[in-house]
Amino acid sequence: MRHATKNLLRVAVLIVLCLLRHINVSGCDICGCFIGVLPYDNQSSIGIMHRYRIFSGYPSISRGTLFPQGAYRVSNPSSVLHTGHTNTLAPDDFESYKVIELRGKLFIHERVELNFILPFSENRSKTNGEIEKINGLGDATILAGFHLVKTGSDKKFRHRLVLGAGIKLPTGNCSSTSGDGDRNFILIQNGTGSTDGIIYSAYTGGGNNFRWGATVSGKINGTNKYNEHLSPSSASTVFFGYLLSSGDWHFLPQISGYHEFTRGLWENNQLVAETKMNAALAGPGLDVYYKNLRFSCDLQLPVYEIESPANLLNRGKLMISFNWSFNQLHFLFHKKNV
């Protein structure tokens, strides 16, 4: 009977993972919420993460750069805020998305974690020499994950599988206007104005100092007061690294990959042209651990994307984070054995 139950559990896990790979949903760097079989695994934490994403240049005009002038900070005094709309394509056009997130993870049970993400964003767009900047509180996210597979530290090869779900709340402004009084395009607003559902799975493994992992996440999007909504979308990540240790110091150089897909934006039940996203990125990363502190830095550059003459090119993503972990002696629903 016990063997039959285990076999049914394995089948259920495989079915859930297959479904997650085929449901269109979107990610918020879920892998940052769970590091598994790494230093400070299975500990609650608080931290801060900075993410930077850039779309720059056009296929037929300019390939763009990772840090075009004015995207990360306004360094050109002659740049002005956007006061009009134009369909002209310029080689130095861009859209940049900078986010600082306050993140928290709390274990309420040895196998159940809650994650909280509160973002503050600054989005910029440059069109024909004019820069529009929008900043403020973004959309908060709450996630709950269940550690379905959790092998002990005494095993030669250790594995962790987490299945989770959550909700993104419309705490960010979706109604900001430009200098001429027109509402800014929804994709550069601080918030979407909708309540969205998220599901995800996260797997990590380790053995002989090697570490690897993958996540599949997704988002089903609601509709805001302007009758706008994003199509269901998906995001996946993979990483492979090697853990180096010296006393209290641990270093994890790694290679990571990322893929996202969505059909695009809907307005009044019409799919908006040139808003589809199907892109893959990859690049190096480094995690540094010291006692209960963790520093992470990841750079991902474009590997593949579907290009369109009127669409800005995906030029890359940079992520930097700091975390402090603390060991829990007690859980809300279970007392830890110490």
Short mmCIF file of C-alpha atoms in Angstrom, two decimals, residues 17-313:
data_model
loop_
_atom_site.label_atom_id
_atom_site.label_comp_id
_atom_site.label_asym_id
_atom_site.label_seq_id
_atom_site.Cartn_x
_atom_site.Cartn_y
_atom_site.Cartn_z
CA LEU A 17 4.77 19.83 -13.75
CA CYS A 18 3.52 19.04 -17.25
CA LEU A 19 0.47 21.24 -16.72
CA LEU A 20 2.64 24.09 -15.47
CA ARG A 21 4.73 23.92 -18.61
CA HIS A 22 1.66 24.33 -20.82
CA ILE A 23 -0.33 26.93 -18.86
CA ASN A 24 0.39 30.46 -20.05
CA VAL A 25 1.35 32.46 -16.96
CA SER A 26 4.15 35.02 -16.11
CA GLY A 27 7.03 35.21 -13.76
CA CYS A 28 8.41 37.71 -11.27
CA ASP A 29 11.81 36.08 -10.86
CA ILE A 30 10.30 33.40 -8.69
CA CYS A 31 13.68 31.69 -8.39
CA GLY A 32 14.75 34.55 -6.13
CA CYS A 33 12.17 33.39 -3.58
CA PHE A 34 13.63 29.89 -3.23
CA ILE A 35 17.26 28.86 -3.45
CA GLY A 36 17.07 25.29 -2.13
CA VAL A 37 20.00 22.95 -1.23
CA LEU A 38 22.23 26.01 -0.98
CA PRO A 39 23.67 27.76 2.11
CA TYR A 40 20.88 28.88 4.48
CA ASP A 41 18.42 26.56 2.79
CA ASN A 42 15.05 26.21 4.51
CA GLN A 43 15.49 29.46 6.45
CA SER A 44 13.32 32.55 6.54
CA SER A 45 14.83 35.73 5.14
CA ILE A 46 14.40 39.39 4.36
CA GLY A 47 16.15 41.18 1.53
CA ILE A 48 16.23 43.74 -1.21
CA MET A 49 16.53 43.10 -4.96
CA HIS A 50 17.26 45.48 -7.82
CA ARG A 51 16.18 44.48 -11.33
CA TYR A 52 16.91 46.32 -14.55
CA ARG A 53 15.39 45.37 -17.93
CA ILE A 54 16.08 47.22 -21.19
CA PHE A 55 14.52 47.24 -24.66
CA SER A 56 16.58 49.34 -27.05
CA GLY A 57 16.89 49.92 -30.81
CA TYR A 58 15.06 48.41 -33.78
CA PRO A 59 16.03 45.52 -36.09
CA SER A 60 16.23 47.69 -39.22
CA ILE A 61 17.76 50.80 -37.63
CA SER A 62 19.97 50.09 -34.60
CA ARG A 63 20.66 47.03 -32.47
CA GLY A 64 20.59 49.13 -29.29
CA THR A 65 22.71 48.67 -26.15
CA LEU A 66 22.38 47.41 -22.58
CA PHE A 67 22.75 50.92 -21.14
CA PRO A 68 21.62 53.51 -23.71
CA GLN A 69 22.05 57.11 -22.67
CA GLY A 70 19.25 58.19 -20.33
CA ALA A 71 17.94 54.67 -19.68
CA TYR A 72 19.50 54.04 -16.28
CA ARG A 73 19.93 57.65 -15.25
CA VAL A 74 19.30 60.93 -17.07
CA SER A 75 22.83 62.05 -17.89
CA ASN A 76 21.95 64.37 -20.77
CA PRO A 77 20.63 67.76 -19.55
CA SER A 78 19.05 68.41 -22.96
CA SER A 79 16.70 65.42 -22.56
CA VAL A 80 13.14 66.55 -21.88
CA LEU A 81 10.05 64.84 -20.59
CA HIS A 82 7.67 63.51 -23.19
CA THR A 83 5.07 66.10 -24.22
CA GLY A 84 3.66 64.59 -27.39
CA HIS A 85 3.19 61.36 -29.33
CA THR A 86 4.90 60.34 -32.52
CA ASN A 87 5.16 57.21 -34.63
CA THR A 88 8.67 58.08 -35.80
CA LEU A 89 11.29 55.41 -35.07
CA ALA A 90 14.66 56.74 -33.86
CA PRO A 91 17.83 54.63 -33.43
CA ASP A 92 18.22 55.65 -29.77
CA ASP A 93 14.63 54.86 -28.71
CA PHE A 94 14.34 52.65 -25.62
CA GLU A 95 12.12 51.42 -22.82
CA SER A 96 13.81 50.69 -19.47
CA TYR A 97 12.35 49.12 -16.35
CA LYS A 98 14.11 49.54 -12.99
CA VAL A 99 12.67 47.96 -9.87
CA ILE A 100 13.76 47.85 -6.23
CA GLU A 101 11.91 45.09 -4.40
CA LEU A 102 11.58 44.50 -0.67
CA ARG A 103 11.36 40.73 -0.26
CA GLY A 104 10.50 38.52 2.68
CA LYS A 105 10.23 34.76 3.13
CA LEU A 106 8.68 33.18 6.22
CA PHE A 107 8.32 29.49 6.94
CA ILE A 108 5.06 28.83 8.78
CA HIS A 109 5.72 25.08 8.69
CA GLU A 110 8.82 23.02 7.90
CA ARG A 111 7.36 22.44 4.42
CA VAL A 112 5.36 25.64 3.86
CA GLU A 113 6.84 29.04 3.01
CA LEU A 114 5.20 32.42 2.43
CA ASN A 115 6.86 35.00 0.17
CA PHE A 116 6.12 38.72 0.07
CA ILE A 117 7.35 41.09 -2.66
CA LEU A 118 6.81 44.87 -2.54
CA PRO A 119 8.26 46.65 -5.62
CA PHE A 120 9.13 50.29 -6.21
CA SER A 121 9.65 50.92 -9.91
CA GLU A 122 10.99 53.55 -12.26
CA ASN A 123 10.03 53.05 -15.90
CA ARG A 124 11.39 55.18 -18.74
CA SER A 125 10.71 55.43 -22.42
CA LYS A 126 12.53 57.47 -25.04
CA THR A 127 10.76 58.27 -28.29
CA ASN A 128 12.36 60.50 -30.91
CA GLY A 129 14.65 62.20 -28.36
CA GLU A 130 12.06 62.77 -25.63
CA ILE A 131 12.17 60.86 -22.33
CA GLU A 132 9.16 59.94 -20.22
CA LYS A 133 9.87 58.83 -16.62
CA ILE A 134 7.29 57.18 -14.34
CA ASN A 135 8.12 56.08 -10.81
CA GLY A 136 6.28 54.89 -7.72
CA LEU A 137 4.93 51.87 -5.91
CA GLY A 138 4.45 48.80 -8.09
CA ASP A 139 2.14 45.78 -7.76
CA ALA A 140 2.72 43.76 -4.58
CA THR A 141 2.87 39.95 -4.74
CA ILE A 142 2.12 37.27 -2.14
CA LEU A 143 3.15 33.64 -2.77
CA ALA A 144 2.78 30.40 -0.83
CA GLY A 145 4.95 27.36 -1.58
CA PHE A 146 4.75 23.76 -0.39
CA HIS A 147 7.99 21.71 -0.25
CA LEU A 148 6.74 18.50 -1.79
CA VAL A 149 10.14 16.80 -2.12
CA LYS A 150 12.78 17.53 0.52
CA THR A 151 15.74 15.18 0.87
CA GLY A 152 17.98 15.40 3.94
CA SER A 153 21.47 16.90 4.09
CA ASP A 154 22.93 13.42 4.77
CA LYS A 155 22.16 12.32 1.21
CA LYS A 156 24.89 12.37 -1.46
CA PHE A 157 22.53 14.00 -3.95
CA ARG A 158 19.88 16.29 -2.52
CA HIS A 159 16.71 17.48 -4.19
CA ARG A 160 13.97 19.95 -3.40
CA LEU A 161 10.68 20.45 -5.24
CA VAL A 162 8.32 23.28 -4.36
CA LEU A 163 4.84 23.82 -5.78
CA GLY A 164 3.21 27.16 -5.14
CA ALA A 165 0.60 29.72 -6.00
CA GLY A 166 -0.05 33.35 -5.24
CA ILE A 167 -1.65 36.62 -6.17
CA LYS A 168 -0.46 39.94 -7.56
CA LEU A 169 -2.37 42.91 -6.16
CA PRO A 170 -3.12 46.17 -8.04
CA THR A 171 -1.19 48.42 -5.64
CA GLY A 172 0.65 50.29 -8.42
CA ASN A 173 -0.71 53.26 -10.34
CA CYS A 174 -1.97 52.49 -13.86
CA SER A 175 -3.33 55.98 -14.59
CA SER A 176 -0.26 58.23 -14.80
CA THR A 177 -0.27 60.86 -17.56
CA SER A 178 2.40 62.53 -19.68
CA GLY A 179 3.13 66.24 -19.90
CA ASP A 180 0.35 66.81 -22.44
CA GLY A 181 -2.24 65.18 -20.15
CA ASP A 182 -2.62 61.93 -22.11
CA ARG A 183 -2.53 58.67 -20.16
CA ASN A 184 0.76 56.83 -20.54
CA PHE A 185 0.81 53.48 -22.32
CA ILE A 186 -0.13 50.67 -19.94
CA LEU A 187 3.12 48.73 -20.45
CA ILE A 188 5.24 51.52 -18.89
CA GLN A 189 2.87 52.22 -15.98
CA ASN A 190 4.01 51.28 -12.46
CA GLY A 191 1.05 48.90 -12.15
CA THR A 192 -1.33 47.00 -14.38
CA GLY A 193 -4.47 47.88 -12.39
CA SER A 194 -5.54 44.23 -12.31
CA THR A 195 -5.51 41.39 -9.80
CA ASP A 196 -3.60 38.43 -11.22
CA GLY A 197 -3.15 34.79 -10.20
CA ILE A 198 0.25 33.07 -10.16
CA ILE A 199 1.27 29.41 -10.07
CA TYR A 200 4.81 28.05 -10.04
CA SER A 201 7.06 25.07 -9.48
CA ALA A 202 10.69 25.28 -8.36
CA TYR A 203 13.20 22.44 -8.39
CA THR A 204 16.77 22.51 -7.10
CA GLY A 205 19.34 19.80 -6.69
CA GLY A 206 22.89 19.42 -5.45
CA GLY A 207 25.71 16.94 -5.05
CA ASN A 208 29.53 16.97 -5.02
CA ASN A 209 29.47 20.80 -4.83
CA PHE A 210 27.45 21.06 -8.04
CA ARG A 211 24.16 22.92 -7.83
CA TRP A 212 21.38 23.07 -10.41
CA GLY A 213 17.77 24.10 -10.61
CA ALA A 214 14.79 25.16 -12.70
CA THR A 215 11.53 27.03 -12.23
CA VAL A 216 8.35 27.19 -14.27
CA SER A 217 5.97 29.99 -13.36
CA GLY A 218 2.93 31.61 -14.81
CA LYS A 219 0.32 34.29 -14.41
CA ILE A 220 -3.35 34.51 -15.34
CA ASN A 221 -4.12 38.21 -15.65
CA GLY A 222 -7.25 40.07 -14.69
CA THR A 223 -8.76 43.12 -16.43
CA ASN A 224 -8.31 46.70 -15.20
CA LYS A 225 -10.78 49.60 -15.21
CA TYR A 226 -9.67 50.60 -18.73
CA ASN A 227 -10.70 47.17 -20.06
CA GLU A 228 -7.05 46.21 -20.59
CA HIS A 229 -5.40 42.94 -19.71
CA LEU A 230 -2.28 41.02 -20.60
CA SER A 231 -2.59 37.60 -22.18
CA PRO A 232 -1.75 34.64 -19.94
CA SER A 233 2.02 34.30 -19.94
CA SER A 234 4.78 31.91 -18.92
CA ALA A 235 8.32 32.27 -17.62
CA SER A 236 10.98 29.61 -17.05
CA THR A 237 14.48 29.70 -15.56
CA VAL A 238 17.35 27.22 -15.32
CA PHE A 239 20.75 27.47 -13.62
CA PHE A 240 23.86 25.36 -13.10
CA GLY A 241 26.67 26.26 -10.71
CA TYR A 242 29.56 24.98 -8.61
CA LEU A 243 29.79 25.78 -4.89
CA LEU A 244 33.18 26.85 -3.49
CA SER A 245 33.65 27.22 0.27
CA SER A 246 36.25 28.63 2.63
CA GLY A 247 35.25 28.86 6.27
CA ASP A 248 32.13 31.01 6.57
CA TRP A 249 32.43 32.12 2.94
CA HIS A 250 30.63 30.32 0.13
CA PHE A 251 30.81 31.24 -3.57
CA LEU A 252 28.47 29.94 -6.25
CA PRO A 253 29.45 30.98 -9.80
CA GLN A 254 26.75 29.89 -12.21
CA ILE A 255 25.22 30.09 -15.65
CA SER A 256 21.50 30.82 -15.89
CA GLY A 257 18.90 30.97 -18.63
CA TYR A 258 15.48 32.60 -18.85
CA HIS A 259 12.54 32.38 -21.24
CA GLU A 260 9.24 34.26 -21.31
CA PHE A 261 6.21 34.17 -23.56
CA THR A 262 2.95 36.09 -23.89
CA ARG A 263 0.65 36.82 -26.81
CA GLY A 264 0.53 40.45 -25.73
CA LEU A 265 -1.83 43.16 -24.54
CA TRP A 266 -5.61 43.24 -25.03
CA GLU A 267 -7.53 46.51 -25.17
CA ASN A 268 -11.34 46.43 -25.42
CA ASN A 269 -11.16 42.76 -26.45
CA GLN A 270 -8.69 43.56 -29.27
CA LEU A 271 -5.13 42.23 -29.29
CA VAL A 272 -2.73 45.17 -29.62
CA ALA A 273 -0.25 44.71 -32.46
CA GLU A 274 3.48 44.51 -31.69
CA THR A 275 3.02 43.57 -28.01
CA LYS A 276 3.82 39.85 -28.27
CA MET A 277 6.81 38.62 -26.27
CA ASN A 278 8.78 35.45 -27.00
CA ALA A 279 12.36 35.85 -25.82
CA ALA A 280 15.19 33.87 -24.24
CA LEU A 281 18.16 35.25 -22.29
CA ALA A 282 21.24 33.68 -20.71
CA GLY A 283 24.35 34.76 -18.88
CA PRO A 284 26.69 34.48 -15.88
CA GLY A 285 25.86 34.96 -12.23
CA LEU A 286 27.52 34.85 -8.81
CA ASP A 287 26.12 34.24 -5.34
CA VAL A 288 28.32 35.08 -2.33
CA TYR A 289 27.34 33.83 1.14
CA TYR A 290 28.88 34.95 4.44
CA LYS A 291 27.36 33.71 7.65
CA ASN A 292 23.69 34.72 7.34
CA LEU A 293 24.19 37.19 4.49
CA ARG A 294 23.86 36.57 0.75
CA PHE A 295 24.81 38.77 -2.20
CA SER A 296 23.70 37.83 -5.73
CA CYS A 297 24.42 39.30 -9.13
CA ASP A 298 23.12 38.00 -12.47
CA LEU A 299 23.48 39.36 -15.98
CA GLN A 300 21.40 37.89 -18.80
CA LEU A 301 21.77 38.85 -22.44
CA PRO A 302 19.50 38.01 -25.38
CA VAL A 303 19.83 34.60 -27.00
CA TYR A 304 16.63 34.48 -29.02
CA GLU A 305 13.59 36.63 -29.70
CA ILE A 306 10.95 37.12 -32.36
CA GLU A 307 11.84 40.43 -33.99
CA SER A 308 9.47 42.92 -35.55
CA PRO A 309 10.46 46.08 -37.49
CA ALA A 310 8.43 48.34 -35.15
CA ASN A 311 9.31 46.54 -31.91
CA LEU A 312 12.16 47.57 -29.62
CA LEU A 313 14.80 44.88 -29.21
#
